[in-house]
Amino acid sequence: MTRAPQKRRLETRARLLEVAAAIVQEQGYSGLRVEDVVARAGVAKGTLFSHFKDKDGLLAVLIGDEVMRLLDGMEAGAPPQGAAELTARLAPHLDYVGQDRVIFDLLLRYSGTTAAEPDEVVTAGFIRQVTLLTRWLEVLQTAGRIRQDQPPELLAEGIQAFLNHVLGVWFCMEHDDETPPAKALEPYLKAWLKPAR
Amino acid sequence: MTRAPQKRRLETRARLLEVAAAIVQEQGYSGLRVEDVVARAGVAKGTLFSHFKDKDGLLAVLIGDEVMRLLDGMEAGAPPQGAAELTARLAPHLDYVGQDRVIFDLLLRYSGTTAAEPDEVVTAGFIRQVTLLTRWLEVLQTAGRIRQDQPPELLAEGIQAFLNHVLGVWFCMEHDDETPPAKALEPYLKAWLKPAR
DNA sequence: TTTTATAATTGACCGCGGTCATTTTTGATT
DNA sequence: AATCAAAAATGACCGCGGTCAATTATAAAA
């Protein structure tokens, strides 16, 4: 008979996340070192890896939480009225992911998965985002403001592809180019959602 | 006055690449360890890092070469006659990249760059692929077989986005799903290139 | 040939993520 | 209280990518 996780353990886990979030706040995602986290949390290194599969597993929870918060904001507002407005609604997401390559890499690594395990907040976020997009697109389709010849799921996943594309280009440019992701996304969305005969 | 790289140095570099390619052949990209390469090449570790920025830099050359070979094959054949045939022409690329996550990650990291440095074969390959796609799409446009309302460059880069998308999903599935990237790509291409009013 | 500046190479060393046999804590059982 | 098994935590240890001051090889200058 296996026992449920005890209170003390959950506290430790919470403290680890708390400390990690604080360090990210101070030094950015790329500055997060496992040794710092465990030191400030007052636990041994092995403990961290008993709570999270690896460093990415820890980051996934942090980033997943943030994505969830962004999605709360997106869901709260009114659905977009047209293809152009869609870009604006996605801008917060692009801004967040675009600020640090670590976020982007991690989201890419997990964002295609459909099976959601307890800790996989990232995966859950991905599913939620595609679901939200699909719902929006359905509305736009019935309103006749975008193409109707494709299922909304396909269109939604296509938008995901474009999101990642413009972000990938953004990071490869190393910010020489001053075209922010949100701006770069527009032509793709316009062409992708344009009504077809 | 700086001197040109000497013969001996070039030989060392060539030997490193040779050995690395052999090890990849035997154990796959993920099995490549820097220590093995330098051991079999008969040089010190530091030497490798004077020839390549880091491990990825070495892999980039290997993978870039392979991509170039694939592109030779693509350019040799006749251009595709329609949107559907495009998928088939891209299949070799998808098969190659889809075989190992390391390849995918590395190509993603570099594939957005436009500035090509001497060693950046990956970048050169990316540019060449987009150029080739653009040329094909131009032909298809004048033949009236795909949409004409968007510049071929945009359509080409959109295809890149879809390529990466289906590959990303492919790797996240960990091969539970039996839909190969080439198959998954089709609906996106059809919808993306479909003539619009 | 000797000297000299620079190119090329070396390998001890470091940082950091991750492991695992061992120890400590905990909560149920007698 | 004493005993015991499972859970949790520990920290010495490892693998491996990457660095850099020191050393050696090389080609031009004197």
Short mmCIF file of N, CA, C and O in Angstrom, two decimals, chain A residues 13-57:
data_model
loop_
_atom_site.label_atom_id
_atom_site.label_comp_id
_atom_site.label_asym_id
_atom_site.label_seq_id
_atom_site.Cartn_x
_atom_site.Cartn_y
_atom_site.Cartn_z
N ARG A 13 8.62 21.01 -1.82
CA ARG A 13 8.41 21.26 -3.25
C ARG A 13 8.01 22.71 -3.50
O ARG A 13 8.54 23.38 -4.39
N ALA A 14 7.09 23.20 -2.68
CA ALA A 14 6.63 24.58 -2.84
C ALA A 14 7.79 25.56 -2.64
O ALA A 14 7.94 26.53 -3.38
N ARG A 15 8.63 25.26 -1.62
CA ARG A 15 9.74 26.16 -1.34
C ARG A 15 10.72 26.19 -2.51
O ARG A 15 11.24 27.23 -2.89
N LEU A 16 10.98 25.03 -3.08
CA LEU A 16 11.87 24.96 -4.24
C LEU A 16 11.35 25.85 -5.37
O LEU A 16 12.11 26.62 -5.98
N LEU A 17 10.07 25.73 -5.65
CA LEU A 17 9.49 26.53 -6.73
C LEU A 17 9.56 28.02 -6.40
O LEU A 17 9.87 28.84 -7.26
N GLU A 18 9.28 28.32 -5.14
CA GLU A 18 9.31 29.71 -4.68
C GLU A 18 10.70 30.31 -4.92
O GLU A 18 10.86 31.35 -5.55
N VAL A 19 11.70 29.59 -4.42
CA VAL A 19 13.09 30.06 -4.54
C VAL A 19 13.48 30.18 -6.01
O VAL A 19 14.07 31.17 -6.44
N ALA A 20 13.13 29.17 -6.79
CA ALA A 20 13.48 29.20 -8.21
C ALA A 20 12.86 30.41 -8.89
O ALA A 20 13.53 31.12 -9.66
N ALA A 21 11.61 30.67 -8.58
CA ALA A 21 10.93 31.82 -9.17
C ALA A 21 11.64 33.11 -8.79
O ALA A 21 11.83 34.01 -9.61
N ALA A 22 12.07 33.19 -7.54
CA ALA A 22 12.77 34.40 -7.07
C ALA A 22 14.07 34.60 -7.84
O ALA A 22 14.38 35.70 -8.29
N ILE A 23 14.82 33.51 -8.01
CA ILE A 23 16.10 33.61 -8.72
C ILE A 23 15.88 34.02 -10.17
O ILE A 23 16.60 34.86 -10.71
N VAL A 24 14.85 33.44 -10.78
CA VAL A 24 14.54 33.82 -12.16
C VAL A 24 14.21 35.31 -12.22
O VAL A 24 14.64 36.02 -13.12
N GLN A 25 13.46 35.75 -11.25
CA GLN A 25 13.10 37.17 -11.18
C GLN A 25 14.34 38.04 -11.16
O GLN A 25 14.42 39.08 -11.81
N GLU A 26 15.36 37.58 -10.41
CA GLU A 26 16.58 38.39 -10.22
C GLU A 26 17.54 38.28 -11.40
O GLU A 26 18.16 39.26 -11.81
N GLN A 27 17.71 37.07 -11.90
CA GLN A 27 18.79 36.86 -12.87
C GLN A 27 18.33 36.28 -14.20
O GLN A 27 19.16 35.95 -15.03
N GLY A 28 17.03 36.15 -14.39
CA GLY A 28 16.55 35.60 -15.64
C GLY A 28 16.64 34.09 -15.66
O GLY A 28 17.34 33.49 -14.86
N TYR A 29 15.92 33.50 -16.60
CA TYR A 29 15.87 32.04 -16.68
C TYR A 29 17.25 31.44 -16.91
O TYR A 29 17.61 30.42 -16.35
N SER A 30 18.03 32.09 -17.78
CA SER A 30 19.33 31.51 -18.13
C SER A 30 20.29 31.56 -16.95
O SER A 30 21.31 30.87 -16.95
N GLY A 31 19.99 32.36 -15.96
CA GLY A 31 20.88 32.48 -14.82
C GLY A 31 20.55 31.51 -13.70
O GLY A 31 21.19 31.54 -12.65
N LEU A 32 19.57 30.67 -13.93
CA LEU A 32 19.14 29.75 -12.88
C LEU A 32 20.07 28.54 -12.78
O LEU A 32 20.24 27.79 -13.73
N ARG A 33 20.69 28.40 -11.60
CA ARG A 33 21.56 27.24 -11.40
C ARG A 33 20.99 26.39 -10.27
O ARG A 33 20.55 26.91 -9.24
N VAL A 34 21.00 25.09 -10.51
CA VAL A 34 20.42 24.15 -9.55
C VAL A 34 21.02 24.33 -8.16
O VAL A 34 20.31 24.33 -7.16
N GLU A 35 22.34 24.48 -8.13
CA GLU A 35 23.02 24.61 -6.83
C GLU A 35 22.50 25.80 -6.04
O GLU A 35 22.37 25.73 -4.82
N ASP A 36 22.23 26.92 -6.73
CA ASP A 36 21.71 28.10 -6.05
C ASP A 36 20.34 27.80 -5.46
O ASP A 36 20.04 28.19 -4.33
N VAL A 37 19.51 27.13 -6.24
CA VAL A 37 18.15 26.85 -5.79
C VAL A 37 18.19 26.03 -4.50
O VAL A 37 17.58 26.40 -3.51
N VAL A 38 18.93 24.92 -4.54
CA VAL A 38 18.93 24.05 -3.36
C VAL A 38 19.58 24.75 -2.17
O VAL A 38 19.15 24.56 -1.03
N ALA A 39 20.60 25.56 -2.43
CA ALA A 39 21.26 26.27 -1.34
C ALA A 39 20.26 27.19 -0.63
O ALA A 39 20.10 27.14 0.58
N ARG A 40 19.58 28.01 -1.41
CA ARG A 40 18.63 28.96 -0.83
C ARG A 40 17.40 28.28 -0.25
O ARG A 40 16.74 28.82 0.64
N ALA A 41 17.09 27.11 -0.77
CA ALA A 41 15.93 26.38 -0.25
C ALA A 41 16.31 25.56 0.98
O ALA A 41 15.45 25.05 1.69
N GLY A 42 17.62 25.42 1.20
CA GLY A 42 18.07 24.70 2.38
C GLY A 42 17.86 23.20 2.29
O GLY A 42 17.61 22.54 3.29
N VAL A 43 17.99 22.66 1.08
CA VAL A 43 17.90 21.21 0.91
C VAL A 43 19.10 20.73 0.11
O VAL A 43 19.87 21.53 -0.42
N ALA A 44 19.25 19.40 0.05
CA ALA A 44 20.36 18.85 -0.72
C ALA A 44 19.97 18.75 -2.20
O ALA A 44 18.79 18.78 -2.56
N LYS A 45 21.01 18.62 -3.03
CA LYS A 45 20.76 18.61 -4.46
C LYS A 45 19.82 17.47 -4.85
O LYS A 45 18.92 17.65 -5.67
N GLY A 46 20.08 16.30 -4.27
CA GLY A 46 19.28 15.14 -4.63
C GLY A 46 17.79 15.35 -4.42
O GLY A 46 16.96 14.82 -5.17
N THR A 47 17.47 16.15 -3.41
CA THR A 47 16.06 16.40 -3.13
C THR A 47 15.36 17.04 -4.31
O THR A 47 14.26 16.64 -4.68
N LEU A 48 16.03 18.02 -4.90
CA LEU A 48 15.41 18.70 -6.05
C LEU A 48 15.06 17.70 -7.14
O LEU A 48 13.98 17.75 -7.73
N PHE A 49 15.99 16.78 -7.38
CA PHE A 49 15.77 15.83 -8.48
C PHE A 49 14.81 14.71 -8.10
O PHE A 49 14.49 13.87 -8.92
N SER A 50 14.40 14.67 -6.83
CA SER A 50 13.35 13.72 -6.47
C SER A 50 11.98 14.38 -6.66
O SER A 50 10.96 13.71 -6.70
N HIS A 51 11.99 15.70 -6.76
CA HIS A 51 10.74 16.42 -7.00
C HIS A 51 10.52 16.70 -8.47
O HIS A 51 9.40 16.74 -8.95
N PHE A 52 11.63 16.93 -9.20
CA PHE A 52 11.54 17.24 -10.63
C PHE A 52 12.51 16.37 -11.40
O PHE A 52 13.62 16.10 -10.94
N LYS A 53 12.09 15.92 -12.57
CA LYS A 53 12.87 15.00 -13.37
C LYS A 53 14.27 15.54 -13.63
O LYS A 53 15.26 14.85 -13.48
N ASP A 54 14.34 16.78 -14.03
CA ASP A 54 15.63 17.43 -14.27
C ASP A 54 15.41 18.94 -14.20
O ASP A 54 14.31 19.39 -13.87
N LYS A 55 16.44 19.69 -14.51
CA LYS A 55 16.33 21.14 -14.43
C LYS A 55 15.18 21.65 -15.29
O LYS A 55 14.43 22.53 -14.90
N ASP A 56 15.04 21.06 -16.48
CA ASP A 56 13.95 21.44 -17.37
C ASP A 56 12.59 21.17 -16.74
O ASP A 56 11.64 21.92 -16.96
N GLY A 57 12.51 20.09 -15.97
CA GLY A 57 11.26 19.77 -15.33
C GLY A 57 10.84 20.86 -14.36
O GLY A 57 9.65 21.20 -14.26
#
